[in-house]
Coordinates of N, CA and C and ligand atoms in Angstrom, one line a residue:
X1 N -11.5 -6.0 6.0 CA -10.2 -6.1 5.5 C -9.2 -6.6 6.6
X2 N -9.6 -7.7 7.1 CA -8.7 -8.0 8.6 C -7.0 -8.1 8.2
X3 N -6.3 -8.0 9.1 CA -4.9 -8.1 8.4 C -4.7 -9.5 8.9
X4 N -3.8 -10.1 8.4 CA -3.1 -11.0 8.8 C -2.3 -10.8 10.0
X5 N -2.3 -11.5 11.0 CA -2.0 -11.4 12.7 C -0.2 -11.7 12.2
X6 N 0.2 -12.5 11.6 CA 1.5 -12.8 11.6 C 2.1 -11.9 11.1
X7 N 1.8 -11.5 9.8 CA 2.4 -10.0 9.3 C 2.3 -8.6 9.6
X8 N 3.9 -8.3 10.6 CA 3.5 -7.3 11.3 C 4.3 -6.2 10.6
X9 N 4.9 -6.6 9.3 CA 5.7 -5.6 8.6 C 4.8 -4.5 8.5
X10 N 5.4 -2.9 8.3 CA 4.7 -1.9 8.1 C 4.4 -1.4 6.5
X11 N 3.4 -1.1 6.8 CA 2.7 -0.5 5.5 C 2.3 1.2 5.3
X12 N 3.4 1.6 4.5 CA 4.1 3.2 4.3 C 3.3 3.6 3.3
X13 N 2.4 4.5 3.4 CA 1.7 5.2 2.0 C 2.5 6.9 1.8
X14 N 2.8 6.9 0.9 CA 3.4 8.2 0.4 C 2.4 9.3 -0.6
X15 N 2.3 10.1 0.1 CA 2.0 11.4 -1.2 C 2.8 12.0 -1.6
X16 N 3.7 11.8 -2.6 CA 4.7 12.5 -3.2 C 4.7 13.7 -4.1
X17 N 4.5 14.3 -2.7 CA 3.8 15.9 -3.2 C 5.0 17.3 -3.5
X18 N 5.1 18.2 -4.2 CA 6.1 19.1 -4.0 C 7.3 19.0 -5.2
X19 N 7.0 18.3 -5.9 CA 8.2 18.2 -7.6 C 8.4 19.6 -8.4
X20 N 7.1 20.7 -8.3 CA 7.2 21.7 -9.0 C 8.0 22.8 -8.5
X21 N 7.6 22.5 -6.7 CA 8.3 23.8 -6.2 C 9.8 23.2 -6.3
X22 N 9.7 22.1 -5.6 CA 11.7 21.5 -5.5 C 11.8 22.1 -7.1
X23 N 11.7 22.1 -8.5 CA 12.1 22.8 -9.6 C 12.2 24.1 -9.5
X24 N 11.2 24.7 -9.1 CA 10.9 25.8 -8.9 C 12.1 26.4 -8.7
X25 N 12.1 26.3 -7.2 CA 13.5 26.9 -6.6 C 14.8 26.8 -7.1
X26 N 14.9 26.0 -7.6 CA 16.1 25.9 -8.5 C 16.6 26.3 -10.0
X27 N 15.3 27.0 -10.4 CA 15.0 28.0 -11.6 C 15.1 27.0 -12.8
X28 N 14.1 25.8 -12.5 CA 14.4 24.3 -13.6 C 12.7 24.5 -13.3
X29 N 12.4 23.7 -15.0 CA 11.0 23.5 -15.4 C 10.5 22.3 -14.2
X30 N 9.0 23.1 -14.3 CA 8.5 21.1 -13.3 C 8.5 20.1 -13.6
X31 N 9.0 20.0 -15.1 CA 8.9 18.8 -15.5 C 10.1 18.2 -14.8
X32 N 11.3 18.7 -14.5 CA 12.8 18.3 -14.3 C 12.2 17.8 -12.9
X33 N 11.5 18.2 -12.3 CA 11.2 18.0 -11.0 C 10.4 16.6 -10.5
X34 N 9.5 16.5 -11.6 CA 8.9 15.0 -11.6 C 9.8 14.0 -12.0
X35 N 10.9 14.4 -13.1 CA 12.2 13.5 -12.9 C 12.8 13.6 -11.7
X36 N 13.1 14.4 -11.4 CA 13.5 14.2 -10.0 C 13.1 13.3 -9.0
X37 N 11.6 13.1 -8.9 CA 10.5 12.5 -7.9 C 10.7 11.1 -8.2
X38 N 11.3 10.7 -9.8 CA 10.9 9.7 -9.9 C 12.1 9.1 -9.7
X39 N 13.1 9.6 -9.8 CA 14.6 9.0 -9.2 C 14.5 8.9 -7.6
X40 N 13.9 9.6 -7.6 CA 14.5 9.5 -5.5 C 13.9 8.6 -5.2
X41 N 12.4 7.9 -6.2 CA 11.4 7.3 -5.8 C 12.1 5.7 -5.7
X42 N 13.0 5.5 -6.9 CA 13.7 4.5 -7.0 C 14.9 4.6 -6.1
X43 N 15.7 5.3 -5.5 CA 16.4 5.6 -4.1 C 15.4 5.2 -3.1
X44 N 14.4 5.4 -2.5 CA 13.4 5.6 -1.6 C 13.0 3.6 -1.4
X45 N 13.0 2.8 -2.6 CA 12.6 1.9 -2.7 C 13.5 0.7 -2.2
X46 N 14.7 1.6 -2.4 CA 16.0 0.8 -1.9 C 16.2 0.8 -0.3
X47 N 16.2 2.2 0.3 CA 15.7 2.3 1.9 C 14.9 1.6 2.2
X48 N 13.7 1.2 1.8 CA 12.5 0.8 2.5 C 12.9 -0.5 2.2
X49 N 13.4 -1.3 1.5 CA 13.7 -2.6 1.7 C 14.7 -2.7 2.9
X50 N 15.5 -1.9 2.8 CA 16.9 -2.1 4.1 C 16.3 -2.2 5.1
X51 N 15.2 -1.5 5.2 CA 14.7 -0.8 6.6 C 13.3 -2.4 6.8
X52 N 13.2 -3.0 5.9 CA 11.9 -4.2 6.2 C 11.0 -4.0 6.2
X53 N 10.5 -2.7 5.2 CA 9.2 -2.4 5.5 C 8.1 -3.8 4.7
X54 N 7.2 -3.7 4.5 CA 6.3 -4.6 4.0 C 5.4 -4.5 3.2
X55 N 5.4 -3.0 3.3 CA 4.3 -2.5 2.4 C 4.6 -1.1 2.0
X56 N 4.8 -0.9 0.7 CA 4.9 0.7 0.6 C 4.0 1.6 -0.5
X57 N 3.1 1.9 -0.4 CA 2.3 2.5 -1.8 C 2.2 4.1 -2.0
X58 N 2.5 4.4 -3.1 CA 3.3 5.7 -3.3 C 1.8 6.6 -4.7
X59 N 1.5 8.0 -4.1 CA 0.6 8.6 -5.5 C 1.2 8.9 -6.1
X60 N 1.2 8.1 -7.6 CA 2.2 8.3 -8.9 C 1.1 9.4 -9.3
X61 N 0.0 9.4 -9.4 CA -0.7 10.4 -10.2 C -2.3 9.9 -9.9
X62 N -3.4 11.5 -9.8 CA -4.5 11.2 -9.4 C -5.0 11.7 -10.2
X63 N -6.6 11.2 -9.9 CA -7.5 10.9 -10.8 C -7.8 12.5 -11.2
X64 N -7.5 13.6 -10.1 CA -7.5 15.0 -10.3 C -6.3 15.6 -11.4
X65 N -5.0 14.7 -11.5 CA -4.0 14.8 -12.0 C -4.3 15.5 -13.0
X66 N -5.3 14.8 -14.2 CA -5.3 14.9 -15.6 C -5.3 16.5 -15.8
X67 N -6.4 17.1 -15.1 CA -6.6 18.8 -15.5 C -5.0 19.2 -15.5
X68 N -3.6 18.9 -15.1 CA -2.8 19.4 -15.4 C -2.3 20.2 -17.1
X69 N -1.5 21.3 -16.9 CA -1.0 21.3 -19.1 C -1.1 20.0 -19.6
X70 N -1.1 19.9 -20.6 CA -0.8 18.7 -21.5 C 0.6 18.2 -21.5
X71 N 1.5 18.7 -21.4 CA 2.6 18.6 -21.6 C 3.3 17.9 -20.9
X72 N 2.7 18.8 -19.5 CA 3.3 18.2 -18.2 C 2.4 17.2 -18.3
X73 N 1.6 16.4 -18.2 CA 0.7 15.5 -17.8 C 1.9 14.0 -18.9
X74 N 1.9 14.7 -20.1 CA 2.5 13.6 -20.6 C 3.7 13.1 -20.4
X75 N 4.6 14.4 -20.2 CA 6.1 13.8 -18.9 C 5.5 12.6 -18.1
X76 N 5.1 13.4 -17.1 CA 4.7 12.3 -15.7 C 4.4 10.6 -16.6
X77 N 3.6 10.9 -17.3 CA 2.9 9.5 -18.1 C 4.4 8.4 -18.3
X78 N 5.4 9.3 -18.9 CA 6.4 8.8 -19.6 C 7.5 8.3 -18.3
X79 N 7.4 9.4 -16.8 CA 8.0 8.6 -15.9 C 7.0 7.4 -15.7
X80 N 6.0 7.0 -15.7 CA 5.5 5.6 -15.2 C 6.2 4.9 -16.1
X81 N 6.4 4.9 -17.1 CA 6.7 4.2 -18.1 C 8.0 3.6 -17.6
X82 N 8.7 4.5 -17.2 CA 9.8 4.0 -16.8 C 10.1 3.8 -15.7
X83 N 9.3 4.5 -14.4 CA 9.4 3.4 -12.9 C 8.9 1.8 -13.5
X84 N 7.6 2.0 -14.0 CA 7.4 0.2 -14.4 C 8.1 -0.6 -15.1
X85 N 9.1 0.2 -15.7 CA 10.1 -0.3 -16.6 C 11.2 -1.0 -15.9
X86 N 11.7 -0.3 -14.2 CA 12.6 -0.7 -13.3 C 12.3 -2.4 -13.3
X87 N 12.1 -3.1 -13.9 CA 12.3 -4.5 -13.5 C 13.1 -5.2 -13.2
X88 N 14.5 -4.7 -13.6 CA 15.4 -5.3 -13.0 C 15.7 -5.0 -11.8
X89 N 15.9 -3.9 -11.3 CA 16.3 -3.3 -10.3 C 15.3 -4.0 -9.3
X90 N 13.6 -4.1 -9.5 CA 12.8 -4.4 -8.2 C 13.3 -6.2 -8.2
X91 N 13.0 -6.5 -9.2 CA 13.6 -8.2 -9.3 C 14.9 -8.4 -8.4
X92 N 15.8 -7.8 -8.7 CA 17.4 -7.9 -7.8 C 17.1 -7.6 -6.1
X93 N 15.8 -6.4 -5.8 CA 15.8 -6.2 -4.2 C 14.3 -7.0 -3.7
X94 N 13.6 -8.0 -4.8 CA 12.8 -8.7 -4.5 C 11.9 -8.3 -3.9
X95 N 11.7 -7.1 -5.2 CA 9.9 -6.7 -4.9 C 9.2 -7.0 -5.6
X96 N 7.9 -7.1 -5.2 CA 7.0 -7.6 -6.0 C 5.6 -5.7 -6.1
X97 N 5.4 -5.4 -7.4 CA 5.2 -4.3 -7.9 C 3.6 -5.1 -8.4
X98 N 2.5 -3.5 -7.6 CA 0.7 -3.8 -7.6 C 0.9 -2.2 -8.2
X99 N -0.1 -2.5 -9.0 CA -0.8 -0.8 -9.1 C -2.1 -0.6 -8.8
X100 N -2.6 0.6 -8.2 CA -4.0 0.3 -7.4 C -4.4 2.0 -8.7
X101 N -5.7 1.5 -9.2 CA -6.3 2.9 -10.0 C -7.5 2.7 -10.2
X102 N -7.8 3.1 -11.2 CA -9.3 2.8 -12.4 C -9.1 1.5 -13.0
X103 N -10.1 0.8 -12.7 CA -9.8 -0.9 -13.8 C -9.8 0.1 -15.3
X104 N -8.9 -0.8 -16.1 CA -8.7 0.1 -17.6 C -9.5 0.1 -18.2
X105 N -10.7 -1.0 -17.6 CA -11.6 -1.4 -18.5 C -13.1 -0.2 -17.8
X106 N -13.2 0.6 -17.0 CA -14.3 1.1 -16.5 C -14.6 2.5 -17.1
X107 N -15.8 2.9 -17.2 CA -15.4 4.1 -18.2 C -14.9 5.7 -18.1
X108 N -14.5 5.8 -17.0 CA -14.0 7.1 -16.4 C -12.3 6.8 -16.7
X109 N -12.1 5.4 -16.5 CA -10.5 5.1 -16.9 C -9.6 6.1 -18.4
X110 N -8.7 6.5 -18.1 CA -7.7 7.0 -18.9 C -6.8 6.9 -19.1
X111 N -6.2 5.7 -18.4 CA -4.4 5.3 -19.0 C -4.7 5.0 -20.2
X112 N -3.7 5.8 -20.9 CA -3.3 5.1 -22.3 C -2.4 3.7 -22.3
X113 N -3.1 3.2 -23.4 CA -2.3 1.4 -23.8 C -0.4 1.5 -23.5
X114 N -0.2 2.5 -23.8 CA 1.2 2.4 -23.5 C 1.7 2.0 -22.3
X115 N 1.4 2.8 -21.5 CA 1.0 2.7 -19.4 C 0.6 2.0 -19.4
X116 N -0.1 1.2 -19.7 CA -1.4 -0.1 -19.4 C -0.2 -1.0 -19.3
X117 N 0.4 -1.4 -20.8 CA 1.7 -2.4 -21.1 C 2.4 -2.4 -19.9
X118 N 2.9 -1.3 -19.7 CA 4.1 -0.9 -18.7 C 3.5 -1.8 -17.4
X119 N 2.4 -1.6 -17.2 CA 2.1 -1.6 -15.6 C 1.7 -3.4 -15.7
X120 N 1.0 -4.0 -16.6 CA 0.8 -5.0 -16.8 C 2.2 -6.2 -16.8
X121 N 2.9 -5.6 -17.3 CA 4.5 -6.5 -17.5 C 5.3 -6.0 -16.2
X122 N 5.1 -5.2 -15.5 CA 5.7 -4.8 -13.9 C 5.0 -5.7 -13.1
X123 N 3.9 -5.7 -13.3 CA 3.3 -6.9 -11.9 C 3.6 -8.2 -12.9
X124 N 3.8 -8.8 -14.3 CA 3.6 -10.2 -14.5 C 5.3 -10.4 -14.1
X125 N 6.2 -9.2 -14.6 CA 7.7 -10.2 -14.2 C 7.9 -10.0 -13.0
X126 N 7.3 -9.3 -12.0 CA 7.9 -9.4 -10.4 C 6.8 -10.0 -9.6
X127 N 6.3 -10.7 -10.4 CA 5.0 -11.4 -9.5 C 5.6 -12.9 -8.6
X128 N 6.4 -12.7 -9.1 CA 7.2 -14.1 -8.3 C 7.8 -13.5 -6.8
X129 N 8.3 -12.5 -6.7 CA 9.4 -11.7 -5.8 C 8.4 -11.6 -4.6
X130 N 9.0 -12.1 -3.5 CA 8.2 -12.4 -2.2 C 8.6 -11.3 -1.0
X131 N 9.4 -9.9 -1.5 CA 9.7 -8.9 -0.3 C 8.6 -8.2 -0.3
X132 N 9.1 -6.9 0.0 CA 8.4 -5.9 0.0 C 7.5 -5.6 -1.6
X133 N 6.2 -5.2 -1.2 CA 5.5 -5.3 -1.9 C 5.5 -3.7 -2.4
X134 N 5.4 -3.2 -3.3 CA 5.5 -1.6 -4.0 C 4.2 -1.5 -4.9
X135 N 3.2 -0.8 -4.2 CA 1.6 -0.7 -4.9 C 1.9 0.9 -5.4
X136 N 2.1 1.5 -6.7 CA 2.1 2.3 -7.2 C 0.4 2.9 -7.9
X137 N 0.4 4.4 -7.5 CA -1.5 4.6 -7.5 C -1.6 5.5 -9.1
X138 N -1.8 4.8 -9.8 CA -1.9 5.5 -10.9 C -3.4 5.8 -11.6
X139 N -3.8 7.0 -12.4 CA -5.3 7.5 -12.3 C -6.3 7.1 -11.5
X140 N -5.4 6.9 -9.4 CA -6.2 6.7 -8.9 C -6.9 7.4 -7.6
X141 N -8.1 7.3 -7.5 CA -8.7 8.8 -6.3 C -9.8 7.7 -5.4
X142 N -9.1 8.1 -4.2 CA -10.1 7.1 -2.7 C -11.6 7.4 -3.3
X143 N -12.1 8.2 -3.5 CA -13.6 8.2 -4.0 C -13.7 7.5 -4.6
X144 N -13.4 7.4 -6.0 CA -13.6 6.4 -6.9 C -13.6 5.3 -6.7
X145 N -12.7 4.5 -6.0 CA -12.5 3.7 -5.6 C -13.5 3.2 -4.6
X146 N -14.2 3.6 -3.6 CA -15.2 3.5 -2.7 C -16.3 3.3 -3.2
X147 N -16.8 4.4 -4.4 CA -17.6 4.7 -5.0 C -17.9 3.0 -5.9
X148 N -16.9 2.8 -6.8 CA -17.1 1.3 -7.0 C -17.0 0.4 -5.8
X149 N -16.5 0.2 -4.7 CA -16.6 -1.2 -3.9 C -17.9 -1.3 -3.3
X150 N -18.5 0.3 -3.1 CA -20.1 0.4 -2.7 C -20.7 -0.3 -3.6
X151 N -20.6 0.3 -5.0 CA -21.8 -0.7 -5.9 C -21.4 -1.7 -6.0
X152 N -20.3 -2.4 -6.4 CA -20.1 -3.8 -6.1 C -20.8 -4.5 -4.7
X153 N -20.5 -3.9 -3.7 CA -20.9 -4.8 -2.7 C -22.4 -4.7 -2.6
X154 N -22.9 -3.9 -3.1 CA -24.6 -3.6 -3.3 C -24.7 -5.0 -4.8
X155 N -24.0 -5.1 -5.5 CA -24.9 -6.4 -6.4 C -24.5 -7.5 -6.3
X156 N -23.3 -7.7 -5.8 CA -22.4 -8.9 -5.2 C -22.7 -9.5 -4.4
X157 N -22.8 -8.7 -3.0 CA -22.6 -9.2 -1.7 C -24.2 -9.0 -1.1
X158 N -24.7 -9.8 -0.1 CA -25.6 -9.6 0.7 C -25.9 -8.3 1.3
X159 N -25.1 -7.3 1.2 CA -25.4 -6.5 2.2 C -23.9 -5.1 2.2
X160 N -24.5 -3.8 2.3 CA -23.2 -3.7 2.8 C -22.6 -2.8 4.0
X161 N -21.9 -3.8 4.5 CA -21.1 -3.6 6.0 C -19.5 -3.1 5.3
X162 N -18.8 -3.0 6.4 CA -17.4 -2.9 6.1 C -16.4 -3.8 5.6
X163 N -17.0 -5.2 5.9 CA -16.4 -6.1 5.3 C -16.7 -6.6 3.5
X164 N -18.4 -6.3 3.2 CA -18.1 -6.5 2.0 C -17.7 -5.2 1.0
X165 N -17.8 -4.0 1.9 CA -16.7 -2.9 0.8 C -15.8 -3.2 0.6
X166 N -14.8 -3.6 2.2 CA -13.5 -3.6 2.1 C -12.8 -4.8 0.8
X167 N -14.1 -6.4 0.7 CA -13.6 -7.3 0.2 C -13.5 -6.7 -1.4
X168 N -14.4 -5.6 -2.0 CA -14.8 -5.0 -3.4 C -13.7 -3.8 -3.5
X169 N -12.7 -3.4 -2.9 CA -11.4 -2.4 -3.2 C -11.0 -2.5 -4.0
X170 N -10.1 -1.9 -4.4 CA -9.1 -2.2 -6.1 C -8.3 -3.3 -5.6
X171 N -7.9 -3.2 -4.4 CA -7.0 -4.4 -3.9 C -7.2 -4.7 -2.7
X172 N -7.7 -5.9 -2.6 CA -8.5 -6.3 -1.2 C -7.6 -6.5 0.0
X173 N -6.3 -7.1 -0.8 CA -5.3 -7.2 0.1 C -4.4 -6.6 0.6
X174 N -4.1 -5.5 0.2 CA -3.9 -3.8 0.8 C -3.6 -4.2 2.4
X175 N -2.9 -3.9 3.5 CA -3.5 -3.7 4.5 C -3.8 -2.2 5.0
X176 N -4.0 -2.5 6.1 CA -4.2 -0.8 6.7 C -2.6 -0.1 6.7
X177 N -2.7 1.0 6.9 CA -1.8 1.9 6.3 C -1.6 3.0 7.7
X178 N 0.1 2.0 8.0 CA 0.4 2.7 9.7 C 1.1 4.0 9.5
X179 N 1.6 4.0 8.4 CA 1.7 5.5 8.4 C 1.5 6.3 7.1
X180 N 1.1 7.4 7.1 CA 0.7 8.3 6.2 C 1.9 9.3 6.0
X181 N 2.7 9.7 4.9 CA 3.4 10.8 4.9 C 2.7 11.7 3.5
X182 N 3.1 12.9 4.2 CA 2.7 13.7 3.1 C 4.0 15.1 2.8
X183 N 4.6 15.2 2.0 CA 5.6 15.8 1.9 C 5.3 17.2 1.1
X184 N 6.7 18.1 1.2 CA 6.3 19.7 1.0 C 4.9 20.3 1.6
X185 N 5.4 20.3 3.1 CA 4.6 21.3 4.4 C 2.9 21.4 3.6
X186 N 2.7 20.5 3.0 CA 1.0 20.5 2.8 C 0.2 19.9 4.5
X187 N -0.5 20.6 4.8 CA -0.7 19.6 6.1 C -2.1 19.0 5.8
X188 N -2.8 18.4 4.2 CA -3.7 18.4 4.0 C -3.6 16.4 3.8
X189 N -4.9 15.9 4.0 CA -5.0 14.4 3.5 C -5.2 14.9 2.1
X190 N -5.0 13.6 1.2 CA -5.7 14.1 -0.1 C -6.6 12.9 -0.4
X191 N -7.0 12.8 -1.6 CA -8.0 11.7 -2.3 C -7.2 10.6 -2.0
X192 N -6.3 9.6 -1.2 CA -5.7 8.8 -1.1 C -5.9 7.5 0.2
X193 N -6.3 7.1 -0.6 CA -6.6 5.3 0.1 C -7.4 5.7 1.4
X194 N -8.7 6.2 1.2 CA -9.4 6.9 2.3 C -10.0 5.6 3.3
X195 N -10.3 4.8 2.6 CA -10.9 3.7 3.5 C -9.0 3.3 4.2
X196 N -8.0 2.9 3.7 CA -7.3 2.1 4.3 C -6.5 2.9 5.0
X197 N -6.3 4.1 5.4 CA -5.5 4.9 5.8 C -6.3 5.5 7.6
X198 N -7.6 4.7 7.1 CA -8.4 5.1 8.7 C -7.7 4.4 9.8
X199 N -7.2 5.3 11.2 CA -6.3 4.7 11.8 C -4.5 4.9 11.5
X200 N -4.4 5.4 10.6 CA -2.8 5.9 9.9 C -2.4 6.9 11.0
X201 N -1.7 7.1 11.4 CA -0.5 7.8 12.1 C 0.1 8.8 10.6
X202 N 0.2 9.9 11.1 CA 0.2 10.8 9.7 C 1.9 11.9 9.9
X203 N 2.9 11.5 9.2 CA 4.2 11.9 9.1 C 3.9 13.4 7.8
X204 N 4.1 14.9 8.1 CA 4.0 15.6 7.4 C 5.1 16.6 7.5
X205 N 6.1 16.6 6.4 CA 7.6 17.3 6.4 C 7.5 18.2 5.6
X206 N 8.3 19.2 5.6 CA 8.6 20.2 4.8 C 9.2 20.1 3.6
X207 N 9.6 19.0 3.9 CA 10.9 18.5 2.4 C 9.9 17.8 1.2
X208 N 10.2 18.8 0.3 CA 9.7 18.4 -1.1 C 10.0 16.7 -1.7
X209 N 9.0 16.3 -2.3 CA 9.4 14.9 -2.6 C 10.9 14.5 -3.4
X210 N 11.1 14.8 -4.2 CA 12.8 14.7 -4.4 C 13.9 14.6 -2.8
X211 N 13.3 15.4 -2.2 CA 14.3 15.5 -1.1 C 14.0 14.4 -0.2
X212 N 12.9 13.8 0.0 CA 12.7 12.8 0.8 C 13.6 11.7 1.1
X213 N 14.0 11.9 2.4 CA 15.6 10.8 2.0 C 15.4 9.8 3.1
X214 N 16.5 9.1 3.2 CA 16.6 7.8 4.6 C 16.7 8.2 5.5
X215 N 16.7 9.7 6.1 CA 16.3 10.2 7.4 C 15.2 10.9 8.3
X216 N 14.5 11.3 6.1 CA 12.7 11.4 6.5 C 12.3 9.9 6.4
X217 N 12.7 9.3 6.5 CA 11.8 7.9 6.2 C 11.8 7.4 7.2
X218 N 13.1 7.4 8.3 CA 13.1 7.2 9.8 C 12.8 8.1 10.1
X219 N 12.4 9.4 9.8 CA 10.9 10.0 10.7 C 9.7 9.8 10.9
X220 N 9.5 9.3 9.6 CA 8.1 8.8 9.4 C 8.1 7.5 10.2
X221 N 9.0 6.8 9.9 CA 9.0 5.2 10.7 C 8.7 5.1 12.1
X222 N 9.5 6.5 12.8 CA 9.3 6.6 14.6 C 8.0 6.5 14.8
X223 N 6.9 7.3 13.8 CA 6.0 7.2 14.1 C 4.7 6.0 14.7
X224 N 5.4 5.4 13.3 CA 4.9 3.5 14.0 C 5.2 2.9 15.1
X225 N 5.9 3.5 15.9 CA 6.7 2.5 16.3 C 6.8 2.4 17.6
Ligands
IPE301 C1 3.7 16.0 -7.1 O1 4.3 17.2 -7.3 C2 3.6 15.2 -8.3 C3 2.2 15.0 -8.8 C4 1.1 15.4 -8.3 C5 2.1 14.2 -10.1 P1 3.5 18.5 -7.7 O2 3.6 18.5 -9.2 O3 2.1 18.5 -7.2 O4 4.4 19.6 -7.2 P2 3.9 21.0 -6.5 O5 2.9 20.6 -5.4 O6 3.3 21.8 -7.6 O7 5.1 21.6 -5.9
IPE302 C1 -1.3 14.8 -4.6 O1 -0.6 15.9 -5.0 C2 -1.4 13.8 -5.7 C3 -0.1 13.1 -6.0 C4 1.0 13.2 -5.2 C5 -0.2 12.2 -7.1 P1 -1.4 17.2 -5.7 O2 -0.4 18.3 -5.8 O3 -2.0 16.7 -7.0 O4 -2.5 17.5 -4.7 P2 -3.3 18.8 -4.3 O5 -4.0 19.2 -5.5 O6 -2.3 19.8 -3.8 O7 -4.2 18.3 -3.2
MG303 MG1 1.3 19.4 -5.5

């Protein structure tokens, strides 16, 4: 997965972890809290363009996600719906919006058709928009993802090295990933972009994902830097 030598913009992966306790403490259901995550998310998108980043990929929800209540699982569903829905807003700061998960078509896949639409018409209307690129990870887990680039590159490719895993990813063009944050004092990696995050510089705050603001993001940023 060599990067491109000219493009030295940074490439920010988020685990946007901590929505139930930020509710928590405020004696509000988790669901209010994943709204919450999902607003700051669209705040958060606005910083990162000011700031030049180049790449930003954020865990909307993982492949572990599903065992959540039902209830809750279907909220969260319904914010995708509506981060993918921001098309105006990414069109005006000229982003161009990837989702990296389960192909819909493989059989472990679970987005429902509704999500599917959503995510399908976010990458076709901002596919033109040449800024910062916003890869959102939906029912997606680094295993899985490995797990298929392995057998692909076993029936595809001659052989497999690191180049023909890396070319069989959900998204080949991903670059490597200079910094890693992981938010609400978890100090754990999780199931997230395990191949592309080898080499990540790892930013881990106390502040729950709602709280994540333009001055944890220039913490995380020092890091690269
Ligand atoms: C992150 O917040 C959002 C998702 C995993 C979808 P959590 O829901 O994990 O919040 P905590 O960790 O329970 O506080
Ligand atoms: C990580 O948060 C996944 C996302 C942010 C989507 P979780 O709360 O699901 O992770 P664990 O279970 O604490 O590792
Ligand atoms: Mg959590």
């Amino acid at each position: 997965m060599p990067r491109d030598e000219t493009d030295l913009r940074l490439h920010v992966a988020c685990i946007m972890d901590g929505n139930g306790r930020w509710a928590g403490r405020r004696g509000l259901p988790r669901t209010d809290g994943h709204t919450a995550g999902e607003e700051n998310l669209a705040a958060l998108v606005r910083v990162a363009v000011k700031r030049n980043i180049g790449w930003l990929t954020v865990f909307g929800f993982s492949t572990e996600n599903w065992r959540r209540p039902r209830p809750e699982v279907r909220h969260i569903l319904g914010l995708h719906e509506k981060l993918f829905g921001r098309v105006a807003e990414l069109n005006e700061l000229n982003v161009k919006v990837q989702w990296i998960g389960r192909p819909f078509d493989s059989r472990e896949a679970r987005t429902p058709k509704y999500v599917q639409r959503a995510i399908r018409k976010a990458i076709a209307d901002t596919a033109q928009n040449t800024g910062m690129v916003l890869t959102i990870a939906f029912d997606y887990g680094g295993r899985s993802e490995l797990v298929a680039a392995v057998e692909q590159a076993r029936t595809e490719s001659d052989g497999i090295t690191s180049a023909t895993i890396g070319e069989h990813l959900y998204l080949p063009e991903l670059p490597p990933v200079d910094v890693l944050v992981r938010t609400s004092g978890e100090r754990r990696v999780s199931n997230f972009l395990l191949w592309q995050a080898a080499g990540a510089a790892i930013y881990f705050t106390e502040a729950p994902w709602p709280d994540f603001d333009e001055a944890e993001l220039d913490a995380a940023l020092a890091l690269a830097r």
